[in-house]
Coordinates of N, CA and C in Angstrom, one line a residue:
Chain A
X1 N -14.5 -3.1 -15.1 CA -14.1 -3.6 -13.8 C -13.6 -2.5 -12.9
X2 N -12.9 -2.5 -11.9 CA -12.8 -1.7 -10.7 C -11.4 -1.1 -11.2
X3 N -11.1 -0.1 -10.9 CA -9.8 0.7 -11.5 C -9.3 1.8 -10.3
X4 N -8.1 1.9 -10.1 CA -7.9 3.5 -9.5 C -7.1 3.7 -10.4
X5 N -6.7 5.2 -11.3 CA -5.6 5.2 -12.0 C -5.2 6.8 -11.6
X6 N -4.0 6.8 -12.0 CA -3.0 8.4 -11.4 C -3.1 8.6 -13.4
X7 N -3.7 10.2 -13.7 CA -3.2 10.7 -14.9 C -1.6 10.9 -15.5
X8 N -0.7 11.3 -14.1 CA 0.5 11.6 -14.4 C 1.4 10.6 -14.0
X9 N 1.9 10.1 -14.7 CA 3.2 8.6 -14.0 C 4.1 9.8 -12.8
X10 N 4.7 10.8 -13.9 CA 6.0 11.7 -12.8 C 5.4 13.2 -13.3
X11 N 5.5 13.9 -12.1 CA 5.4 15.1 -12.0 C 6.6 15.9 -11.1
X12 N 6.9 17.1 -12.0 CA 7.8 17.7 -11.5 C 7.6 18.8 -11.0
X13 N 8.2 19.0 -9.7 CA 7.7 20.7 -9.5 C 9.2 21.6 -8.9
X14 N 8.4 23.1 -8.3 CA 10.0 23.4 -8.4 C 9.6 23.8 -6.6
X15 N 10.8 23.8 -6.0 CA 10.6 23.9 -4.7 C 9.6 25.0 -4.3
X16 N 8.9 25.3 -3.2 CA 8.0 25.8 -2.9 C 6.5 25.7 -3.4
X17 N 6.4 25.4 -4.7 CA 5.6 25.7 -5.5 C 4.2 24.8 -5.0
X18 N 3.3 24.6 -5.2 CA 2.2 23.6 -5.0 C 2.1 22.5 -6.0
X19 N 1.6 21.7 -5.6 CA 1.9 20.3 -6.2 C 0.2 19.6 -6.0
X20 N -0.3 19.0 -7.2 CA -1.2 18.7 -7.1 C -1.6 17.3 -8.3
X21 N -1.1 16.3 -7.0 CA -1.7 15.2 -7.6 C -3.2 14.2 -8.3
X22 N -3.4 13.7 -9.2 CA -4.7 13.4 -9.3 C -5.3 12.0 -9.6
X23 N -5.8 11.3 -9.7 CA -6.3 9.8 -9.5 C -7.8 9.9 -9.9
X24 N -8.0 9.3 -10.6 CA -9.6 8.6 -11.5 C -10.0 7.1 -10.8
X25 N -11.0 6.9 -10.1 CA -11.5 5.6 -10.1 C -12.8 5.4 -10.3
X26 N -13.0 4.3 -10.5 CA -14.3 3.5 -12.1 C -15.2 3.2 -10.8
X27 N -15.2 2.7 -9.5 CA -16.2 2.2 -9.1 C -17.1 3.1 -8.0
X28 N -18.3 3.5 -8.4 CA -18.8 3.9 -7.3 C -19.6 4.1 -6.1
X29 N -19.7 2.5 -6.1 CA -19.9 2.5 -4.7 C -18.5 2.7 -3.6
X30 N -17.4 2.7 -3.9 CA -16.2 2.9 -3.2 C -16.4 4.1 -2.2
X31 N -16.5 4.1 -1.2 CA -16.7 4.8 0.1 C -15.6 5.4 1.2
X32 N -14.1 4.6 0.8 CA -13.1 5.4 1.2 C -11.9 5.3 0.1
X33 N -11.3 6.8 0.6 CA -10.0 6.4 -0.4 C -8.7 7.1 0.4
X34 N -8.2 6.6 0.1 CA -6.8 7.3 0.8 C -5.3 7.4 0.5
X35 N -5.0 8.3 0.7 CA -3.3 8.8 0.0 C -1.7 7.8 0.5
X36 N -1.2 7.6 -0.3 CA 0.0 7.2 0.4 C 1.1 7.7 -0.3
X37 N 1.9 7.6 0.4 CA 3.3 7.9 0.2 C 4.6 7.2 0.5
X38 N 5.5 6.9 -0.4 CA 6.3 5.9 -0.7 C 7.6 6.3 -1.0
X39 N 8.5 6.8 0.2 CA 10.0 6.8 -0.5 C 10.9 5.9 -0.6
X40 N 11.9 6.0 -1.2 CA 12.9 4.9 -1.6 C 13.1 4.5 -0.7
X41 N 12.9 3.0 -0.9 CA 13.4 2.4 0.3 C 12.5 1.6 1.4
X42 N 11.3 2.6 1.0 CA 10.8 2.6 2.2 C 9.1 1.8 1.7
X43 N 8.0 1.3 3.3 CA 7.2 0.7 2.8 C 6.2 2.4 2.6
X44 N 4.8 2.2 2.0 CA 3.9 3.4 1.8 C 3.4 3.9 3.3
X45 N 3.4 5.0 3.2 CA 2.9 5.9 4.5 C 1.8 6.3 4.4
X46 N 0.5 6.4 5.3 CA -0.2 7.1 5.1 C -0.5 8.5 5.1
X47 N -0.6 9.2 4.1 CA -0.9 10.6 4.3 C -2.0 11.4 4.8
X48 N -3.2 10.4 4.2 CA -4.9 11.6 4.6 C -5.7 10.8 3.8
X49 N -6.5 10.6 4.4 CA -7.9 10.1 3.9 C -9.0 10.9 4.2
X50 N -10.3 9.9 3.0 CA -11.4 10.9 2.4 C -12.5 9.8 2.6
X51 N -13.8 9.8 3.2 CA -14.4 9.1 3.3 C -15.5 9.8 2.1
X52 N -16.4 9.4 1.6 CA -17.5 9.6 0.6 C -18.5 10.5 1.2
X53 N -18.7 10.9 2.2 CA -19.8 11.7 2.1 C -18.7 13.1 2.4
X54 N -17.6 13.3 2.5 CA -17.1 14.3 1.9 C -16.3 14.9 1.3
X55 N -16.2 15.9 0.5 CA -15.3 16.4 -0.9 C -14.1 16.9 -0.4
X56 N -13.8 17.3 0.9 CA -12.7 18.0 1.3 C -12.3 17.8 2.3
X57 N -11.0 17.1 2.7 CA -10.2 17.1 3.5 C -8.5 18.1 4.1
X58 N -8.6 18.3 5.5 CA -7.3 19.4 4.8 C -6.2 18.7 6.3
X59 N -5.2 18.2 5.9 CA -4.2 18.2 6.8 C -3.0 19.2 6.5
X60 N -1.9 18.4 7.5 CA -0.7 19.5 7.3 C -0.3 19.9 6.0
X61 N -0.3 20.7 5.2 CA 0.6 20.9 4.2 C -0.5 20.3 3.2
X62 N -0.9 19.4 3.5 CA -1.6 18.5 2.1 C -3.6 18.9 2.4
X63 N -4.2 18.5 1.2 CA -5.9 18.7 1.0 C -6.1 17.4 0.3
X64 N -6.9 16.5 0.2 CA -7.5 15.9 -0.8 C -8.9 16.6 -0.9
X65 N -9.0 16.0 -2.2 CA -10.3 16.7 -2.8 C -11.2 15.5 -3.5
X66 N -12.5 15.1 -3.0 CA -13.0 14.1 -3.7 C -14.0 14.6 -4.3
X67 N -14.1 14.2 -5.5 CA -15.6 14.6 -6.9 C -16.0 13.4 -6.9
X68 N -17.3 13.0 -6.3 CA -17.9 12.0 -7.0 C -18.7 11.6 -8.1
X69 N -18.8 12.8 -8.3 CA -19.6 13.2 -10.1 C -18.7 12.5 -10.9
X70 N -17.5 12.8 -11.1 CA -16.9 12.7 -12.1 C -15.5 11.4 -11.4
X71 N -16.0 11.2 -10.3 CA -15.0 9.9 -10.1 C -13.8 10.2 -9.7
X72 N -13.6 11.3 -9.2 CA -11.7 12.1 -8.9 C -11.6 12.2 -8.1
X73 N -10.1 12.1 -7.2 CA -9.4 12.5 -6.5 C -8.0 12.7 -6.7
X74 N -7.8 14.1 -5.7 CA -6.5 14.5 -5.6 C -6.1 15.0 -4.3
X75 N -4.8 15.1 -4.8 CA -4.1 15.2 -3.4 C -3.0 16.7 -4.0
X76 N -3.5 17.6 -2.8 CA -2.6 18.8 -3.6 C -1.5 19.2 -2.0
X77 N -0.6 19.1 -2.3 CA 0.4 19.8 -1.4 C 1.1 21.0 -1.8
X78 N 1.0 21.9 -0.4 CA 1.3 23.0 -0.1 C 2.8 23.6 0.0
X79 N 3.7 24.4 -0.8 CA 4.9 24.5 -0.3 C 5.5 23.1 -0.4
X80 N 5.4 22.6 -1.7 CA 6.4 21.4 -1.8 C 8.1 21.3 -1.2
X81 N 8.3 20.7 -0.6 CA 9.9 20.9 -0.3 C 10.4 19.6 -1.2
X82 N 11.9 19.4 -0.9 CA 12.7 18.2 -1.4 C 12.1 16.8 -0.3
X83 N 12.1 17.2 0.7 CA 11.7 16.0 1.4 C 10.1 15.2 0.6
X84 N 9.5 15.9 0.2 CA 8.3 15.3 -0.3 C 8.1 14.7 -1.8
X85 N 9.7 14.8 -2.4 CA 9.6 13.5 -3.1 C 9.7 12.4 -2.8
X86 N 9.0 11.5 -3.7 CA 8.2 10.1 -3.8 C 7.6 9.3 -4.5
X87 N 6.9 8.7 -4.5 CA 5.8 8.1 -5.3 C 4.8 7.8 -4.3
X88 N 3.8 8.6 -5.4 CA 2.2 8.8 -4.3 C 1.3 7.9 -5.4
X89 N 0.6 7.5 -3.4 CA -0.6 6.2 -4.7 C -1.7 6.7 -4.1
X90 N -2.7 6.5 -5.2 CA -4.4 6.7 -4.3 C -4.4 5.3 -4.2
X91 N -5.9 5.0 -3.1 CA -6.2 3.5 -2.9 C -7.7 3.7 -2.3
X92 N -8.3 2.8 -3.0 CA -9.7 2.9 -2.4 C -10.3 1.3 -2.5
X93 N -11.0 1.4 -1.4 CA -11.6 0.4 -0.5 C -12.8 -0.5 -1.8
X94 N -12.5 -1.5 -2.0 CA -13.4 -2.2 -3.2 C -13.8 -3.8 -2.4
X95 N -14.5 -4.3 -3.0 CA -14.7 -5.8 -2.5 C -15.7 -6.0 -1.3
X96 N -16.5 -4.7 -1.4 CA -17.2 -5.2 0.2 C -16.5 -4.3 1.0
X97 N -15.6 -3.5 0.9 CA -15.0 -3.1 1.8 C -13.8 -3.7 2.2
X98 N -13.3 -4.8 2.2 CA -12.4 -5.4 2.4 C -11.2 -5.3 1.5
X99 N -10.7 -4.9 0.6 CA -9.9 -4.7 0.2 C -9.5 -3.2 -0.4
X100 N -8.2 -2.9 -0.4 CA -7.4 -1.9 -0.8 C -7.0 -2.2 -2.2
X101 N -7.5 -1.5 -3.1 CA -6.8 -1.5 -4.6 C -6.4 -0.1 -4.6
X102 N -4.9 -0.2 -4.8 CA -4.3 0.8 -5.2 C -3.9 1.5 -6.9
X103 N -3.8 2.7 -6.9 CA -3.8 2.9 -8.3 C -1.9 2.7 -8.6
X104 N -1.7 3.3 -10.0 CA -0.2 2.5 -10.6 C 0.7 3.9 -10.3
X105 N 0.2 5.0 -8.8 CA 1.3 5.9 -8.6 C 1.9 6.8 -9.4
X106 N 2.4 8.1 -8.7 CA 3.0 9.3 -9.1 C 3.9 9.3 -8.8
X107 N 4.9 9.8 -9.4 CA 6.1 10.1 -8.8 C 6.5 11.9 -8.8
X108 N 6.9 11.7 -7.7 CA 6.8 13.7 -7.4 C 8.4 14.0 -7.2
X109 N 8.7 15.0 -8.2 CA 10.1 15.4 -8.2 C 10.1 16.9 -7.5
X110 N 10.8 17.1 -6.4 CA 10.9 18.1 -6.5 C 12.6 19.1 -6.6
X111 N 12.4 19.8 -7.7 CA 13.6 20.6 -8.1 C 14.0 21.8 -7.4
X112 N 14.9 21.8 -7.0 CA 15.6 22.6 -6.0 C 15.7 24.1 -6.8
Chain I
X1 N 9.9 3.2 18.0 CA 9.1 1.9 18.3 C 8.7 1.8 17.1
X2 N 8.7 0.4 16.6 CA 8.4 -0.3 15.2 C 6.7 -0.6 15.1
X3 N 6.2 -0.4 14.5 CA 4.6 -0.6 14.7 C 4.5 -1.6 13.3
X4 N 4.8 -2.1 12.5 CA 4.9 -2.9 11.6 C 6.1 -3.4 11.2
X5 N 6.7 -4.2 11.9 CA 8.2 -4.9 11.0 C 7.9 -6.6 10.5
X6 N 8.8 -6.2 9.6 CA 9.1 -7.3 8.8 C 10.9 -7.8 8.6
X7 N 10.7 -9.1 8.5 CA 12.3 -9.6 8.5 C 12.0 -11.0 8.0
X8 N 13.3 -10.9 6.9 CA 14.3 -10.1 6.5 C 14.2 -9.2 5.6
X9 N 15.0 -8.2 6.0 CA 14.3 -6.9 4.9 C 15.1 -7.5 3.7
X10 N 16.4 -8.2 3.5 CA 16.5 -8.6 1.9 C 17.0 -9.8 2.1
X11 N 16.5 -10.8 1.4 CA 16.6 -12.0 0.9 C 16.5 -12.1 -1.0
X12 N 17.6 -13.0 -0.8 CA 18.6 -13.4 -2.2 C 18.7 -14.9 -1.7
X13 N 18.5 -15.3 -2.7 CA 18.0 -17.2 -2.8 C 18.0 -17.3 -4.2
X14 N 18.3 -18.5 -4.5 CA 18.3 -19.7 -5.5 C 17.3 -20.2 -5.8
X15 N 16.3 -20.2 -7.2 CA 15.1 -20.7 -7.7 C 15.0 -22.1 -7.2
X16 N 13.7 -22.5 -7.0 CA 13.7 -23.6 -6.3 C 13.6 -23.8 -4.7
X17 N 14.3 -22.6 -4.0 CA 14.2 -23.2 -2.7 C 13.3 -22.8 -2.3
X18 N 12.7 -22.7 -1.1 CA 11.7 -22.5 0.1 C 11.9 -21.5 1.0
X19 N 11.4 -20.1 1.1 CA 11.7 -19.4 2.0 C 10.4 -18.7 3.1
X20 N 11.0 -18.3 3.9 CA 9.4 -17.6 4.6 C 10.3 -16.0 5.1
X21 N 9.2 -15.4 4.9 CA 9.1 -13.8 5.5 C 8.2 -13.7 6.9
X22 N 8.4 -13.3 7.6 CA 7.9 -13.0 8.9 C 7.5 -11.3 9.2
X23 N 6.5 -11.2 9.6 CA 5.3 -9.9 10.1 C 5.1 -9.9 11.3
X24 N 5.3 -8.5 12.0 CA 4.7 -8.7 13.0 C 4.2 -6.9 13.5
X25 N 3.3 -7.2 14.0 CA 2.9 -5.6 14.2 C 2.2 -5.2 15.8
X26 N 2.7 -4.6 16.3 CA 2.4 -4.2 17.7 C 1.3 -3.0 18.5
X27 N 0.5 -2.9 17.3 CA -0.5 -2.1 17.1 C -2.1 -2.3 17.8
X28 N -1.7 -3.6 17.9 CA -3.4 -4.3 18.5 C -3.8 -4.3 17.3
X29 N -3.7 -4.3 16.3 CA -4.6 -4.1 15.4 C -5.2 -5.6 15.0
X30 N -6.2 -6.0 14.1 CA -6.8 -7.0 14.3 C -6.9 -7.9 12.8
X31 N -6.4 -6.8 12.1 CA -6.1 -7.5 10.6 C -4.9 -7.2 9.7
X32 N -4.6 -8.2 9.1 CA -2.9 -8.4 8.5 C -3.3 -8.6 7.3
X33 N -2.3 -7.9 6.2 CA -1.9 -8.1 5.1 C -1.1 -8.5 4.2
X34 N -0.4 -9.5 3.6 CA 0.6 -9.3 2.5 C 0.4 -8.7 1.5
X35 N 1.2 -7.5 0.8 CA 1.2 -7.2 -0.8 C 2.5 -7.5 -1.5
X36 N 2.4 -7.7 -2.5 CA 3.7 -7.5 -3.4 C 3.9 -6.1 -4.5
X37 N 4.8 -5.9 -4.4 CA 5.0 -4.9 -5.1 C 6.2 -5.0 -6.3
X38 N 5.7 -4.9 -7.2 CA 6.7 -5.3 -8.3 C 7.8 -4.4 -9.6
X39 N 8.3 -4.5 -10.3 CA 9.1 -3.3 -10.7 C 8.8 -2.3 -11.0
X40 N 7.7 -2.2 -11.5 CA 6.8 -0.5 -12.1 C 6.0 0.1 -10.4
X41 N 6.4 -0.9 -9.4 CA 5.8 -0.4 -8.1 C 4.4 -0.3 -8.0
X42 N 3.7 -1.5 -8.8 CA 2.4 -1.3 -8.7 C 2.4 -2.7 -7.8
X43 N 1.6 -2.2 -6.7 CA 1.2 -2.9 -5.7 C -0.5 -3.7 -5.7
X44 N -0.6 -4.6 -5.0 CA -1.3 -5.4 -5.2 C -1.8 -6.7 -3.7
X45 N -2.7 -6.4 -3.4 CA -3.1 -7.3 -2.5 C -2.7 -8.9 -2.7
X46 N -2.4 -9.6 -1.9 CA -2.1 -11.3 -1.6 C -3.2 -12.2 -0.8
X47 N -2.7 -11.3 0.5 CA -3.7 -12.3 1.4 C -4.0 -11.3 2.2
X48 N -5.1 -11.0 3.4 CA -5.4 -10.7 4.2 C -6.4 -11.7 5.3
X49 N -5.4 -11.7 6.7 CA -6.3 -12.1 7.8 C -6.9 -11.4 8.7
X50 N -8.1 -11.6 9.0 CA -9.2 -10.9 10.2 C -9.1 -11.8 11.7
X51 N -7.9 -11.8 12.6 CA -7.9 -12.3 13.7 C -7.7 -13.4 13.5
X52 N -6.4 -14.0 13.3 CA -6.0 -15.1 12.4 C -7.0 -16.1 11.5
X53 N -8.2 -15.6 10.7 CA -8.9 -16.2 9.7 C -8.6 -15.2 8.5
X54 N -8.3 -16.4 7.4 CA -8.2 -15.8 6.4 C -9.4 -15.0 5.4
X55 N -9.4 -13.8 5.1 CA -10.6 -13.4 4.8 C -9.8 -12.4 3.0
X56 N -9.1 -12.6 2.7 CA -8.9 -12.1 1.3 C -7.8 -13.3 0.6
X57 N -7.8 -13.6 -0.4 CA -7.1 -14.7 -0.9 C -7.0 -14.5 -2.3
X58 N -6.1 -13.6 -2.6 CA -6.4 -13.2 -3.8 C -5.3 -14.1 -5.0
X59 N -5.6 -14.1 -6.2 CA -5.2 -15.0 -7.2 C -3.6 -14.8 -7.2
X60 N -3.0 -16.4 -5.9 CA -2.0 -16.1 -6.1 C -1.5 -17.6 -6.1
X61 N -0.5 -18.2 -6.5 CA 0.2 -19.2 -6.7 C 0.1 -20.1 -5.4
X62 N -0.6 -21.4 -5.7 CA -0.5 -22.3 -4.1 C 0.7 -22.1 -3.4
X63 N 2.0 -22.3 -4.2 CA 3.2 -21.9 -3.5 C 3.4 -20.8 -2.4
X64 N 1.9 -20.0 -2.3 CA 2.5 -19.0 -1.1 C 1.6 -19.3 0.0
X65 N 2.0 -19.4 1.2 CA 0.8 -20.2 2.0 C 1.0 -19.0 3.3
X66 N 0.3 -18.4 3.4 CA 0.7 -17.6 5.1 C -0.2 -18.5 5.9
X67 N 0.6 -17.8 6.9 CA 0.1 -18.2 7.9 C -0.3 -16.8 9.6
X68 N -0.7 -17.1 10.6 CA -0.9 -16.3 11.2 C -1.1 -17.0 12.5
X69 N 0.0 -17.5 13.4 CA -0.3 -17.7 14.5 C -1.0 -17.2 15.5
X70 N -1.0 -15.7 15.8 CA -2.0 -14.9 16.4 C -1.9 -13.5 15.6
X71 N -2.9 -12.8 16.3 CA -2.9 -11.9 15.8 C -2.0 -10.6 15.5
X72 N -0.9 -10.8 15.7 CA -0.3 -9.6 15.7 C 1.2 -10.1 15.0
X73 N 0.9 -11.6 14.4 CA 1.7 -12.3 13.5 C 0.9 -12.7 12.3
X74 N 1.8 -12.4 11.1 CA 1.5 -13.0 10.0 C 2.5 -13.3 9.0
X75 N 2.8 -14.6 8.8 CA 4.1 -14.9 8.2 C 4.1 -15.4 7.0
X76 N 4.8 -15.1 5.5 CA 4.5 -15.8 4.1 C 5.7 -17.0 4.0
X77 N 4.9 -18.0 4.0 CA 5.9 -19.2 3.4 C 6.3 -19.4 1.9
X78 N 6.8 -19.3 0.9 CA 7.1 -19.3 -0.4 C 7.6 -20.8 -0.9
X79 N 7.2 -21.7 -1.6 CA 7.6 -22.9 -1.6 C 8.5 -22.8 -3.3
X80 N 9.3 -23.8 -3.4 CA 9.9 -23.3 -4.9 C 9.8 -22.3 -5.3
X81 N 10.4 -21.4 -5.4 CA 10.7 -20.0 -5.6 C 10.9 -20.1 -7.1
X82 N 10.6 -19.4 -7.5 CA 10.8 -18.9 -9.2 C 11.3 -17.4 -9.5
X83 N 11.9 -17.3 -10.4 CA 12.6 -15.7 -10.9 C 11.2 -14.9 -10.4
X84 N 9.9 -15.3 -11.3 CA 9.2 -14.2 -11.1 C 8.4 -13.4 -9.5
X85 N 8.9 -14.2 -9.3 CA 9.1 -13.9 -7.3 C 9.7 -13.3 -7.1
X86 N 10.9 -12.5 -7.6 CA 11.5 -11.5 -7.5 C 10.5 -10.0 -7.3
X87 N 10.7 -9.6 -6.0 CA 9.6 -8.4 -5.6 C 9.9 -7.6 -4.7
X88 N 8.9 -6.9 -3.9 CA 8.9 -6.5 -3.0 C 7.7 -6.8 -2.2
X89 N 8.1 -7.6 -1.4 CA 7.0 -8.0 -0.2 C 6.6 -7.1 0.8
X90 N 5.1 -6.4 1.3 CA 5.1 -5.5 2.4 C 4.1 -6.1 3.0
X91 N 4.1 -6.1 4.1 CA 3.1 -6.3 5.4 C 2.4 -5.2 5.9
X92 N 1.2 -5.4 6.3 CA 0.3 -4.4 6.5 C -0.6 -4.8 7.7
X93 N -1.2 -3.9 8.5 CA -2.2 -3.8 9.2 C -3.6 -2.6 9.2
X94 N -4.3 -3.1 10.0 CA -5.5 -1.8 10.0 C -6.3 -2.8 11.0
X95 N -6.5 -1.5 12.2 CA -7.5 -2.0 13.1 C -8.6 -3.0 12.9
X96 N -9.2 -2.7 11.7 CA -10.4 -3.5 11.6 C -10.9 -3.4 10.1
X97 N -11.0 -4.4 9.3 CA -11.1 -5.0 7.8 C -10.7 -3.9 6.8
X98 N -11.7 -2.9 7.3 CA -12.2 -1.7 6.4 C -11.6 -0.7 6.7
X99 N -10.3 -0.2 7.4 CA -9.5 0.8 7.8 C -8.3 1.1 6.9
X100 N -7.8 2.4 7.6 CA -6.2 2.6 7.0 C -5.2 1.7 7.5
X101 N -4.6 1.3 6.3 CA -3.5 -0.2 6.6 C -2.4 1.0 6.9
X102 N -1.2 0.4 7.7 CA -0.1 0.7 7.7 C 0.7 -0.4 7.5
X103 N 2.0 0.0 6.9 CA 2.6 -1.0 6.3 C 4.1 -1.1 7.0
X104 N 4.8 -2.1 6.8 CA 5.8 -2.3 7.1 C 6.6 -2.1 6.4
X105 N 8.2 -2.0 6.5 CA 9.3 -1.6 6.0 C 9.6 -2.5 4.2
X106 N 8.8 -3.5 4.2 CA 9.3 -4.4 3.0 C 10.1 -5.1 2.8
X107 N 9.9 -6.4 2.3 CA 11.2 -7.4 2.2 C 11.7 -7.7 0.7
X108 N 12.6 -7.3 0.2 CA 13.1 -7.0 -0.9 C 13.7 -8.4 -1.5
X109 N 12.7 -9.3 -2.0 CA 13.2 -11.0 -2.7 C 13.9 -11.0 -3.7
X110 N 15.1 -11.4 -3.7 CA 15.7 -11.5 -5.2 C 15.9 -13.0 -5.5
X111 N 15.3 -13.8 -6.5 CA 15.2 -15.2 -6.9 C 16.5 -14.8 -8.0
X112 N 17.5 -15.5 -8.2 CA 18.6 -16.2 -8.6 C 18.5 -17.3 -9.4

C-alpha cells in the first residue's frame, strides 16, 4: 500500500553542523512531495517542495533531494541553529492527487 | 495577519458531549482540510472540501460531520465525544486540490 516513512524517529545534531533528514515512500506514481516543519505548539509549516520531474531543490538554508530510483527524499539543512528544532515530516500527494499522506516525522535536536 | 485560524485553540470537555471547532482562512484559497494529529504526532487526513463540496472523506467516525458554509470556512462538529478524541485538530488550506496546504495553529481536545 502507499507509505511515506522518515528512517530516523530523533536526530541530533550539534549547532552549526548540517543536518540531513531522510524519508522513503512506496508509491510511484506520487508527483509531489513536500517538507514540513512543526514546533511545539505549533501547527506544520511549510518548508520546500519537490515536484517529480526534479531531483533538486535549494531554498534558504535547506535543499531537498528527490531519487526516484530508489524512492527517497531528504531534506538537508545548512548551519543548523537552535531555532530549527522540531519535528520534520515528508508528505506526498497520493489518491489522484488529492490527498496529502504524511510520513510518522523526525525530530531534530539541536545541541548547543 | 492570520492566514489560517482556528478556535478554540484548547478545548477540555466531558465524554459524551457535543462540541464544534471552527476554521477559517483568509487566503482565497479554494480548498479546506481537517487533520488530527495524535500522541506519537502522526498526522492524518479527515475531511477535505473543494469550494464547499466535500471531496476527501476519509475513514472517520459518523460522529464528525464538518461542514463548510463558504469557502473560506470550514467547521468540525464532534457529536458524543469519546476519550479517544482526545487529539490535536489542524485546519488546512491550499489554493487548489493538489497544492501546498498550510495549516492552522491547532485545537488541542482533551475528552475527560
Amino acid at each position: 500500500g502507499e507509505s511515506v516513512g522518515l528512517h530516523l524517529p530523533t536526530l541530533s545534531v550539534q549547532e552549526g553542523d548540517n543536518s540531513i533528514i531522510n524519508c522513503a515512500y512506496s508509491n510511484s506514481a506520487s508527483d509531489y512531495f513536500i517538507w514540513y516543519k512543526q514546533e511545539s505548539g505549533k501547527g506544520p509549516q511549510f518548508i520546500i517542495d519537490i515536484r517529480s520531474n526534479m531531483d533538486k531543490r535549494q531554498g534558504q538554508r535547506v535543499t531537498v533531494l528527490l531519487n526516484k530510483t530508489v524512492k527517497h527524499l531528504s531534506l538537508q539543512i545548512a548551519a543548523t541553529q537552535p531555532g530549527d528544532s522540531a519535528v520534520y515530516f515528508c508528505a506526498e500527494y497520493t489518491g489522484g492527487g488529492n490527498k496529502l499522506t504524511f510520513g510518522t516525522g523526525t525530530q531534530l535536536k539541536v545541541e548547543l | 495577519d492570520t492566514a489560517v485560524s482556528q478556535t478554540p485553540k484548547y478545548l477540555v470537555t466531558q465524554m459524551g458531549n457535543d462540541k464544534s471547532i471552527k476554521c477559517e482562512q483568509n487566503l482565497g484559497h479554494d480548498t479546506m482540510y481537517w487533520y488530527k494529529q495524535d500522541s506519537k504526532k502522526f498526522l492524518k487526513i479527515m475531511f477535505s472540501y473543494n469550494n464547499k463540496e466535500l471531496i476527501i472523506n476519509e475513514t472517520v467516525p459518523n460522529r464528525f460531520s464538518p461542514k463548510s458554509p463558504d469557502k473560506a470556512h470550514l467547521n468540525l462538529h464532534i457529536n458524543s465525544l469519546e476519550l479517544g478524541d482526545s487529539a490535536v485538530y489542524f485546519c488546512a488550506s491550499s489554493r487548489l486540490a493538489s497544492e501546498t496546504q498550510y495549516f492552522g495553529p491547532g485545537t488541542r481536545l482533551l475528552v475527560l
